[in-house]
Coordinates of C-alpha atoms in Angstrom, one line a residue:
M70 CA 13.9 -3.2 -26.9
G71 CA 17.0 -4.3 -25.2
T72 CA 19.9 -5.9 -27.1
P73 CA 22.5 -8.4 -26.1
M74 CA 25.2 -5.6 -25.9
D75 CA 22.9 -3.7 -23.2
S76 CA 24.4 -5.2 -20.1
G77 CA 24.7 -2.4 -17.7
F78 CA 22.8 -3.8 -14.7
F79 CA 24.2 -7.0 -13.6
G80 CA 24.5 -8.2 -17.1
H81 CA 21.0 -7.0 -17.9
P82 CA 19.8 -4.1 -19.8
K83 CA 20.1 -0.8 -18.0
G84 CA 16.4 -0.3 -18.1
L85 CA 16.0 -3.0 -15.8
S86 CA 17.6 -0.9 -12.9
T87 CA 15.1 1.7 -13.7
L88 CA 12.3 -0.8 -13.3
F89 CA 13.8 -2.7 -10.3
F90 CA 14.2 0.5 -7.9
T91 CA 10.9 2.1 -9.2
E92 CA 9.1 -1.6 -8.2
M93 CA 11.1 -1.7 -5.1
W94 CA 9.9 1.6 -3.6
E95 CA 6.5 1.1 -4.9
R96 CA 6.2 -2.3 -3.0
M97 CA 7.6 -0.4 -0.1
S98 CA 5.0 1.8 0.0
Y99 CA 2.2 -0.8 -0.8
Y100 CA 3.1 -3.4 1.7
G101 CA 4.1 -1.0 4.3
M102 CA 0.9 0.7 4.3
R103 CA -1.2 -2.6 3.8
A104 CA 0.6 -3.9 7.1
L105 CA -0.8 -1.1 9.1
L106 CA -4.5 -1.1 7.6
V107 CA -6.3 -3.6 10.0
L108 CA -4.2 -2.6 12.8
F109 CA -5.2 1.0 12.4
M110 CA -8.8 0.4 11.7
T111 CA -9.2 -1.7 14.9
A112 CA -7.3 0.4 17.1
S113 CA -9.2 2.3 19.6
V114 CA -10.0 6.0 19.5
Q115 CA -7.5 6.4 22.5
Q116 CA -5.0 4.8 20.2
E117 CA -5.8 7.1 17.5
G118 CA -7.4 4.3 15.4
L119 CA -10.7 4.1 13.8
A120 CA -12.2 1.7 16.3
F121 CA -14.0 -0.2 13.5
T122 CA -14.9 -4.0 14.4
V123 CA -12.8 -6.6 13.2
A124 CA -15.5 -7.8 10.9
T125 CA -15.9 -4.2 9.2
A126 CA -12.0 -3.6 9.1
T127 CA -11.3 -7.0 7.5
A128 CA -14.0 -6.6 4.9
I129 CA -12.5 -3.1 4.0
Y130 CA -9.1 -4.7 3.9
G131 CA -10.4 -7.5 1.5
L132 CA -12.2 -4.8 -0.7
Y133 CA -9.0 -2.9 -0.9
T134 CA -6.6 -5.8 -1.9
G135 CA -9.1 -7.4 -4.0
S136 CA -9.6 -4.1 -5.9
V137 CA -5.8 -3.5 -6.6
Y138 CA -5.8 -6.7 -8.5
F139 CA -9.1 -6.2 -10.4
L140 CA -8.1 -2.6 -11.4
G141 CA -5.2 -4.0 -13.1
L142 CA -7.5 -4.9 -16.0
P143 CA -8.5 -1.6 -16.9
G144 CA -4.8 -0.4 -16.1
G145 CA -3.4 -2.5 -18.7
W146 CA -6.0 -1.5 -21.1
I147 CA -5.3 2.1 -20.6
A148 CA -1.6 1.5 -21.4
D149 CA -2.3 -0.6 -24.3
R150 CA -4.9 1.7 -26.0
L151 CA -4.3 5.2 -24.8
L152 CA -1.1 6.1 -22.8
G153 CA 1.5 3.6 -23.4
G154 CA 3.3 1.5 -20.6
Q155 CA 5.9 4.2 -19.6
R156 CA 3.5 7.0 -19.0
T157 CA 1.0 4.8 -17.3
V158 CA 3.5 3.6 -14.9
F159 CA 4.4 7.3 -13.9
W160 CA 0.9 8.5 -13.6
G161 CA 0.0 5.5 -11.5
G162 CA 2.8 6.1 -9.3
V163 CA 1.7 9.7 -9.1
V164 CA -1.7 8.6 -8.0
I165 CA -0.4 6.1 -5.5
M166 CA 1.7 8.8 -4.0
C167 CA -1.2 11.2 -3.5
G168 CA -3.2 8.3 -1.9
H169 CA -0.5 7.8 0.7
I170 CA -0.2 11.5 1.3
V171 CA -4.2 11.7 2.0
L172 CA -3.8 8.8 4.3
A173 CA -1.0 10.6 6.3
I174 CA -3.6 13.4 7.0
P175 CA -4.5 12.9 10.4
N176 CA -8.3 13.3 9.3
D177 CA -10.4 10.0 9.4
S178 CA -13.1 11.3 6.9
T179 CA -10.3 11.3 4.1
F180 CA -9.3 7.8 4.9
F181 CA -11.3 6.1 2.2
I182 CA -10.2 8.6 -0.3
G183 CA -6.8 7.8 0.2
L184 CA -7.6 3.9 0.0
I185 CA -9.4 4.5 -3.4
L186 CA -6.3 6.5 -4.8
V187 CA -3.8 4.0 -3.8
A188 CA -5.9 1.0 -5.3
S189 CA -6.4 3.1 -8.5
G190 CA -2.9 4.0 -8.9
T191 CA -1.5 0.6 -8.3
G192 CA -3.9 -0.7 -11.0
L193 CA -2.4 1.4 -13.4
L194 CA 1.3 0.8 -12.4
K195 CA 1.6 -3.0 -11.4
P196 CA 0.4 -4.8 -14.4
N197 CA 2.3 -2.3 -16.8
I198 CA 5.7 -2.1 -15.0
S199 CA 5.8 -6.1 -15.0
A200 CA 5.1 -6.0 -18.6
L201 CA 7.8 -3.3 -19.3
V202 CA 10.4 -5.9 -18.0
G203 CA 9.7 -8.1 -20.7
Q204 CA 9.8 -5.7 -23.5
L205 CA 13.5 -4.8 -22.4
Y206 CA 14.6 -8.2 -24.0
S207 CA 14.4 -9.7 -27.6
E208 CA 12.4 -12.8 -28.1
E209 CA 15.7 -14.7 -28.5
D210 CA 17.3 -13.1 -25.6
V211 CA 18.2 -15.9 -23.1
R212 CA 18.5 -13.4 -20.0
R213 CA 14.7 -12.8 -19.9
D214 CA 14.0 -15.3 -17.0
G215 CA 17.2 -14.0 -15.3
G216 CA 15.9 -10.6 -15.5
Y217 CA 12.4 -11.3 -13.8
A218 CA 14.2 -13.2 -11.1
L219 CA 16.2 -10.1 -10.5
Y220 CA 13.1 -7.9 -10.7
Y221 CA 11.2 -9.9 -8.2
M222 CA 14.1 -9.7 -6.0
G223 CA 13.4 -6.0 -5.9
I224 CA 9.7 -6.6 -5.0
N225 CA 10.8 -8.5 -2.0
I226 CA 13.5 -6.0 -0.9
G227 CA 10.8 -3.6 -1.1
S228 CA 8.3 -5.6 1.0
V229 CA 11.0 -5.9 3.7
L230 CA 11.7 -2.3 3.6
G231 CA 7.9 -1.4 3.9
Y232 CA 6.9 -3.7 6.8
T233 CA 10.2 -2.5 8.6
I234 CA 9.9 1.2 8.1
C235 CA 6.3 1.9 7.8
G236 CA 5.5 -0.6 10.6
Y237 CA 7.9 1.0 12.9
F238 CA 6.8 4.5 12.4
G239 CA 3.0 3.4 12.4
E240 CA 3.0 1.4 15.6
N241 CA 5.6 3.3 17.5
I242 CA 5.0 6.9 16.6
G243 CA 1.7 7.4 15.0
W244 CA -0.3 5.5 12.2
H245 CA -0.2 8.7 10.0
W246 CA 3.6 8.8 10.2
G247 CA 3.6 5.2 8.9
F248 CA 1.3 6.2 5.9
G249 CA 3.6 9.1 5.5
A250 CA 6.6 7.0 5.3
A251 CA 4.8 5.0 2.5
A252 CA 4.2 8.3 0.5
V253 CA 8.0 9.2 1.0
G254 CA 9.0 5.8 -0.5
M255 CA 6.7 6.3 -3.5
A256 CA 8.2 9.7 -4.1
V257 CA 11.7 8.4 -4.1
G258 CA 10.6 5.8 -6.7
L259 CA 9.0 8.3 -8.8
V260 CA 11.9 10.6 -8.7
Q261 CA 14.5 7.7 -9.6
Y262 CA 12.0 6.8 -12.4
R263 CA 11.8 10.2 -14.1
R264 CA 15.5 10.5 -13.8
T265 CA 16.4 7.2 -15.5
I266 CA 13.5 6.8 -17.8
G267 CA 15.8 7.2 -20.7
N268 CA 17.2 3.8 -20.0
L269 CA 13.8 2.2 -21.2
G270 CA 14.3 3.5 -24.8
G271 CA 11.2 3.0 -26.8
A272 CA 9.8 0.0 -24.6
S273 CA 6.2 0.6 -24.5
L274 CA 6.6 4.5 -25.2
E275 CA 3.5 4.4 -27.1
P276 CA 0.2 2.5 -26.8
E277 CA 0.6 -1.1 -28.6
I278 CA -2.9 -0.8 -30.2
P279 CA -3.5 2.9 -30.2
M280 CA -7.1 4.1 -30.7
T281 CA -8.4 6.6 -33.0
P282 CA -8.6 10.3 -31.9
A283 CA -12.1 10.1 -31.7
G284 CA -12.2 6.7 -30.1
A285 CA -9.6 7.9 -27.5
R286 CA -11.9 11.0 -26.9
K287 CA -14.8 8.7 -26.2
A288 CA -12.7 6.4 -24.0
W289 CA -11.4 9.4 -21.8
T290 CA -15.0 10.6 -21.5
G291 CA -16.0 7.1 -20.2
I292 CA -12.9 7.0 -17.7
W293 CA -13.7 10.5 -16.5
A294 CA -17.2 9.6 -16.0
V295 CA -16.5 6.6 -13.9
V296 CA -14.0 8.8 -11.8
A297 CA -17.0 11.4 -11.2
A298 CA -19.4 8.5 -10.2
V299 CA -16.8 7.2 -7.7
A300 CA -16.2 10.8 -6.5
V301 CA -20.0 11.3 -5.9
V302 CA -20.7 8.0 -4.0
T303 CA -17.6 8.5 -1.9
G304 CA -18.8 12.1 -1.1
L305 CA -22.4 10.8 -0.3
A306 CA -21.0 8.1 2.0
L307 CA -18.8 10.4 3.8
S308 CA -21.4 13.0 4.2
G309 CA -23.6 10.5 5.7
T310 CA -26.2 10.7 3.0
I311 CA -26.0 7.0 2.2
T312 CA -24.6 4.3 4.5
I313 CA -22.3 1.5 3.0
N314 CA -22.2 -1.7 4.8
A315 CA -18.6 -3.0 4.3
V316 CA -19.3 -6.7 5.1
A317 CA -22.3 -6.7 2.8
L318 CA -20.3 -4.8 0.0
A319 CA -17.5 -7.3 0.2
Q320 CA -20.0 -10.3 0.0
Y321 CA -21.7 -8.8 -3.0
T322 CA -18.3 -7.9 -4.7
A323 CA -17.2 -11.4 -4.2
I324 CA -20.1 -12.7 -5.8
A325 CA -19.6 -10.2 -8.8
F326 CA -16.1 -11.1 -9.3
T327 CA -16.9 -14.8 -9.3
L328 CA -19.7 -14.4 -11.8
I329 CA -17.5 -12.2 -14.0
F330 CA -14.8 -15.1 -13.8
F331 CA -17.2 -17.8 -14.7
A332 CA -19.1 -15.8 -17.5
Y333 CA -15.7 -14.8 -19.1
Y334 CA -14.2 -18.3 -19.0
G335 CA -17.4 -19.8 -20.2
F336 CA -17.5 -17.3 -23.0
I337 CA -14.0 -18.2 -24.2
Y338 CA -14.8 -22.0 -23.8
F339 CA -18.0 -22.0 -25.6
M340 CA -17.7 -19.1 -27.9
G341 CA -14.0 -19.1 -28.6
D342 CA -14.1 -21.6 -31.5
L343 CA -11.7 -23.9 -29.7
N344 CA -10.6 -27.3 -30.6
D345 CA -10.9 -30.3 -28.6
A346 CA -7.2 -30.2 -27.1
E347 CA -7.5 -26.5 -26.3
K348 CA -11.0 -27.3 -24.4
K349 CA -9.2 -30.1 -22.6
K350 CA -6.2 -27.6 -21.5
L351 CA -8.7 -25.1 -20.3
W352 CA -10.4 -27.8 -18.0
A353 CA -6.8 -28.4 -16.6
L354 CA -6.4 -24.7 -16.1
F355 CA -9.7 -24.3 -14.5
L356 CA -8.3 -26.7 -11.5
V357 CA -5.5 -24.1 -11.2
C358 CA -7.8 -21.2 -11.1
I359 CA -9.8 -23.0 -8.4
A360 CA -6.7 -23.5 -6.4
S361 CA -5.5 -20.2 -6.7
A362 CA -8.4 -18.5 -5.4
C363 CA -8.8 -21.0 -2.3
F364 CA -4.9 -20.5 -1.8
W365 CA -5.2 -16.6 -1.6
S366 CA -8.2 -16.7 0.7
G367 CA -6.1 -18.4 3.3
F368 CA -2.6 -16.8 2.5
E369 CA -3.7 -13.4 2.8
Q370 CA -4.9 -13.9 6.3
A371 CA -1.4 -12.4 6.8
G372 CA -2.3 -8.9 6.8
S373 CA -5.7 -9.5 8.7
S374 CA -6.5 -12.2 11.2
L375 CA -2.6 -13.3 11.4
N376 CA -1.7 -9.7 12.0
L377 CA -4.1 -9.2 14.8
F378 CA -3.0 -12.5 16.3
G379 CA 0.5 -11.0 16.4
R380 CA -0.7 -7.8 17.8
D381 CA -3.1 -9.3 20.7
Y382 CA -1.7 -12.8 21.5
T383 CA 2.1 -12.9 20.6
D384 CA 4.8 -12.3 23.1
R385 CA 6.6 -9.5 21.1
L386 CA 9.0 -8.5 23.9
I387 CA 12.8 -8.7 23.3
G388 CA 14.4 -7.5 26.5
S389 CA 12.7 -4.0 26.8
F390 CA 11.9 -3.6 23.0
E391 CA 8.7 -4.6 21.7
L392 CA 8.6 -5.7 18.3
P393 CA 5.9 -4.0 16.0
A394 CA 3.3 -6.8 15.1
S395 CA 3.6 -5.8 11.5
W396 CA 7.2 -7.0 11.6
F397 CA 6.3 -10.6 11.5
Q398 CA 5.2 -10.1 7.9
N399 CA 8.9 -9.7 7.0
V400 CA 9.1 -13.5 7.5
N401 CA 7.3 -14.3 4.3
P402 CA 9.4 -12.3 1.9
M403 CA 12.8 -13.2 3.6
F404 CA 11.9 -16.9 3.3
I405 CA 11.0 -16.4 -0.4
V406 CA 14.5 -14.9 -1.1
I407 CA 16.1 -18.1 0.8
L408 CA 13.8 -20.6 -0.7
S409 CA 13.4 -19.7 -4.2
P410 CA 16.7 -20.9 -5.6
F411 CA 15.9 -24.2 -4.0
F412 CA 12.5 -24.6 -5.5
A413 CA 13.8 -23.4 -9.1
A414 CA 16.4 -26.3 -8.8
L415 CA 13.8 -28.8 -7.4
W416 CA 11.3 -28.5 -10.4
I417 CA 14.4 -28.9 -12.8
N418 CA 15.9 -31.8 -11.0
L419 CA 12.4 -33.5 -11.0
G420 CA 12.0 -32.9 -14.8
K421 CA 15.6 -34.5 -15.3
R422 CA 14.2 -37.5 -13.5
M423 CA 11.2 -37.6 -15.8
I424 CA 9.2 -36.8 -12.6
S425 CA 6.8 -33.9 -13.7
P426 CA 3.6 -33.5 -11.7
S427 CA 0.9 -31.7 -13.4
Y428 CA 0.2 -28.2 -12.9
G429 CA -3.0 -29.0 -10.8
M430 CA -1.0 -31.4 -9.0
K431 CA 1.8 -28.7 -7.9
C432 CA -1.0 -26.3 -7.1
A433 CA -2.9 -28.8 -5.0
I434 CA 0.3 -29.5 -3.1
G435 CA 1.0 -25.7 -2.5
L436 CA -2.6 -25.3 -1.2
I437 CA -2.3 -28.2 1.2
I438 CA 0.9 -27.0 2.5
M439 CA -0.4 -23.5 2.9
A440 CA -3.4 -24.9 4.7
S441 CA -1.1 -27.0 7.4
G442 CA 0.1 -23.4 8.6
F443 CA -3.5 -23.0 9.8
I444 CA -3.2 -26.3 11.8
V445 CA -0.1 -24.7 13.6
M446 CA -2.3 -21.7 14.4
F447 CA -5.0 -23.9 15.6
F448 CA -2.7 -25.1 18.3
A449 CA -1.4 -21.7 18.9
A450 CA -4.9 -20.2 19.3
Q451 CA -5.7 -22.8 21.9
Y452 CA -3.1 -21.3 24.2
A453 CA -4.3 -17.8 23.4
A454 CA -7.8 -18.9 24.3
Q455 CA -6.4 -19.7 27.7
G456 CA -5.2 -16.3 28.3
L457 CA -1.5 -16.9 27.4
K458 CA 0.9 -14.8 25.3
V459 CA 2.4 -17.2 22.6
A460 CA 5.8 -17.6 21.5
P461 CA 6.6 -15.9 18.1
Y462 CA 7.7 -19.3 16.7
W463 CA 4.2 -20.2 16.0
L464 CA 3.8 -17.3 13.7
I465 CA 7.0 -17.8 12.0
T466 CA 6.3 -21.4 11.4
T467 CA 3.2 -20.6 10.0
Y468 CA 4.6 -18.1 7.6
F469 CA 7.2 -20.5 6.5
L470 CA 4.7 -23.1 5.6
H471 CA 2.7 -20.4 3.9
T472 CA 5.8 -19.4 1.8
V473 CA 6.6 -22.9 0.9
G474 CA 3.1 -23.2 -0.6
E475 CA 3.3 -19.8 -2.2
L476 CA 6.6 -21.0 -4.1
C477 CA 4.5 -24.4 -5.1
L478 CA 1.6 -22.6 -6.4
S479 CA 2.2 -19.1 -7.6
P480 CA 4.9 -19.3 -10.1
V481 CA 3.5 -22.8 -11.4
A482 CA 0.1 -21.1 -11.7
L483 CA 1.4 -18.3 -13.9
S484 CA 3.2 -20.7 -15.9
A485 CA 0.2 -22.8 -16.5
V486 CA -1.8 -19.8 -17.8
S487 CA 0.9 -19.1 -20.2
K488 CA 1.1 -22.7 -21.3
L489 CA -2.5 -23.7 -21.2
S490 CA -4.4 -21.0 -22.7
P491 CA -5.3 -20.7 -26.3
K492 CA -2.6 -18.6 -27.7
R493 CA -5.1 -16.1 -29.2
F494 CA -6.7 -15.7 -25.8
A495 CA -3.5 -15.6 -23.8
G496 CA -3.8 -11.9 -22.8
Q497 CA -7.4 -12.2 -21.8
M498 CA -6.8 -15.5 -19.9
M499 CA -4.3 -13.9 -17.8
G500 CA -6.8 -11.1 -17.1
V501 CA -9.3 -13.7 -16.2
F502 CA -6.9 -15.6 -14.0
V503 CA -6.0 -12.4 -12.0
L504 CA -9.6 -12.5 -11.0
T505 CA -8.8 -15.4 -8.8
Y506 CA -6.4 -13.2 -6.7
S507 CA -9.4 -10.5 -6.3
I508 CA -11.9 -13.3 -5.3
G509 CA -9.4 -14.9 -2.9
N510 CA -8.5 -11.5 -1.3
I511 CA -12.2 -10.6 -0.5
I512 CA -13.0 -14.2 0.6
S513 CA -9.9 -13.8 3.0
G514 CA -11.3 -10.6 4.5
L515 CA -14.7 -12.1 4.9
L516 CA -13.2 -15.2 6.7
A517 CA -10.9 -13.0 8.8
G518 CA -14.2 -11.2 9.9
N519 CA -14.8 -14.1 12.3
F520 CA -11.9 -13.2 14.3
D521 CA -13.7 -11.9 17.4
P522 CA -11.2 -10.6 20.2
N523 CA -14.2 -10.5 22.6
N524 CA -14.5 -14.3 21.9
V525 CA -11.2 -15.7 21.8
S526 CA -12.3 -19.3 22.4
E527 CA -13.7 -19.5 19.0
L528 CA -10.3 -18.7 17.4
P529 CA -9.1 -22.2 17.3
N530 CA -12.3 -23.2 15.3
L531 CA -11.7 -20.5 12.8
Y532 CA -8.3 -21.6 11.8
L533 CA -9.2 -25.3 12.0
Q534 CA -12.1 -24.5 9.5
I535 CA -9.9 -22.6 7.1
S536 CA -7.2 -25.7 7.4
L537 CA -9.9 -28.5 6.7
F538 CA -11.5 -26.7 3.9
S539 CA -8.4 -25.8 2.1
I540 CA -7.0 -29.3 2.6
G541 CA -10.2 -30.8 1.2
I542 CA -10.1 -28.7 -1.7
G543 CA -6.5 -29.6 -2.5
I544 CA -7.2 -33.2 -2.2
I545 CA -10.1 -32.9 -4.5
I546 CA -7.8 -31.2 -7.0
A547 CA -5.1 -33.5 -6.7
L548 CA -7.3 -36.6 -7.3
I549 CA -8.9 -34.8 -10.5
S550 CA -5.2 -33.8 -11.6
L551 CA -4.2 -37.4 -12.0
R552 CA -6.5 -37.3 -15.2
A553 CA -5.7 -33.5 -15.9
K554 CA -2.1 -34.5 -16.7
R555 CA -3.5 -36.0 -19.9
W556 CA -5.4 -32.8 -20.7
E557 CA -2.5 -30.6 -20.2
H558 CA -0.6 -32.5 -23.1
S559 CA -3.5 -32.7 -25.3
E560 CA -2.7 -31.9 -29.0
E561 CA -5.4 -31.5 -31.7
V562 CA -4.9 -34.5 -34.3
T563 CA -4.5 -33.4 -37.7
P564 CA -6.1 -36.0 -40.3
V565 CA -3.5 -37.6 -42.3
A566 CA -4.1 -38.4 -45.9
V567 CA -3.9 -42.2 -46.5
A568 CA -2.9 -43.6 -49.9
T569 CA -5.7 -45.8 -51.6
D570 CA -6.2 -47.6 -54.9
T571 CA -8.8 -45.1 -55.8
P572 CA -7.4 -42.6 -58.5

């Protein structure tokens, strides 16, 4: 646990530097590889790609990104019950690095093995390294919020490095060189983590709720059984013994994640012994969850349909140098760094003026702003449908609007979960909320599957449909949120004893 005297990293605990640089390099590897995925899968055999259809490639992309968030749930459990956060972060990084190394091997048959390893390792590392940041501070330490702000700066620096380095190597030298660069980035992060792990002290060194030895043996048996089952299915698929339809699998997975979300949410609501105030707050939080799932289904087009639009229909020439298509994704983290201080100040100033929109209203505004980015793409796609290469500012404007929407919704949604969840279910509700990321990512992949390069005339309609649907959902949430503000501030009324003449 950090102390007020521990200020070796910009006034924060030295352990924050360990986590800052580990997360920076992990995000470099994750976003760098992710930027190349759809481009690699849809590239022709002559371009050394997999020559998948857009529908198949984007479905796989959605499954991969959705699974990353879903696997954070067992990843957090393993840290809490079996390994402790520090060890789970390290072994998660090792698995990620191995996944990138497998992807760097120029053998298409091992591609899915690499994806499974990266997703699994990220599920182990991502939730636990974020939790470790908070454990560096005492409950009374006022530096906590500033520490998280500094930590998230590392995330954005890492994403810029990933898009720039991996994108350049992947698109200009060779796809597997890009994946290899991601492996090197994760390796650097691991070396740095091990060399400076002493800075973390005893933070999550041991499991928070350790299992008995007998229980731990049963848990590890179950974990290895799941690993073996995944290995068998993967082997059968690679050998051609079974055929997996990526689009159908993505559809069923989206349904499964949605049912899990409703089942768990309903269980807590109906079986959690909640009072009336807690139930009203869960209704307010439900609006935030719906907005989150819809938001990410549009926002995550960045790595799929918008990535393909940048490659195929955007003029990327600057003199004689052609910008890699993946570099456009740098716009989002750059705008986040620039705009975050303004949005932090915006909510504070509104609060001082007694103007405090409900969580649902803020999320609805974020969703509508994000959707307006697709109106921009609707007009850009009309030029593309005429056979023209469009100027880069169309994509840049879209990413700007998406970033503004993200800053309105993402931090607000996380704050809503922490404030509106029943205290005894706070951890579980965060896990349930993370399912909205998974649902949104998979739906995003399925929507992007309608991007047909052979029928570009349909492209404007795709973006218009995404925009109108998201705006419609945003308006509905905004209208309901006018009432939800009272739900958010509901308090259980405690009966008060009234004096009477009765003895």
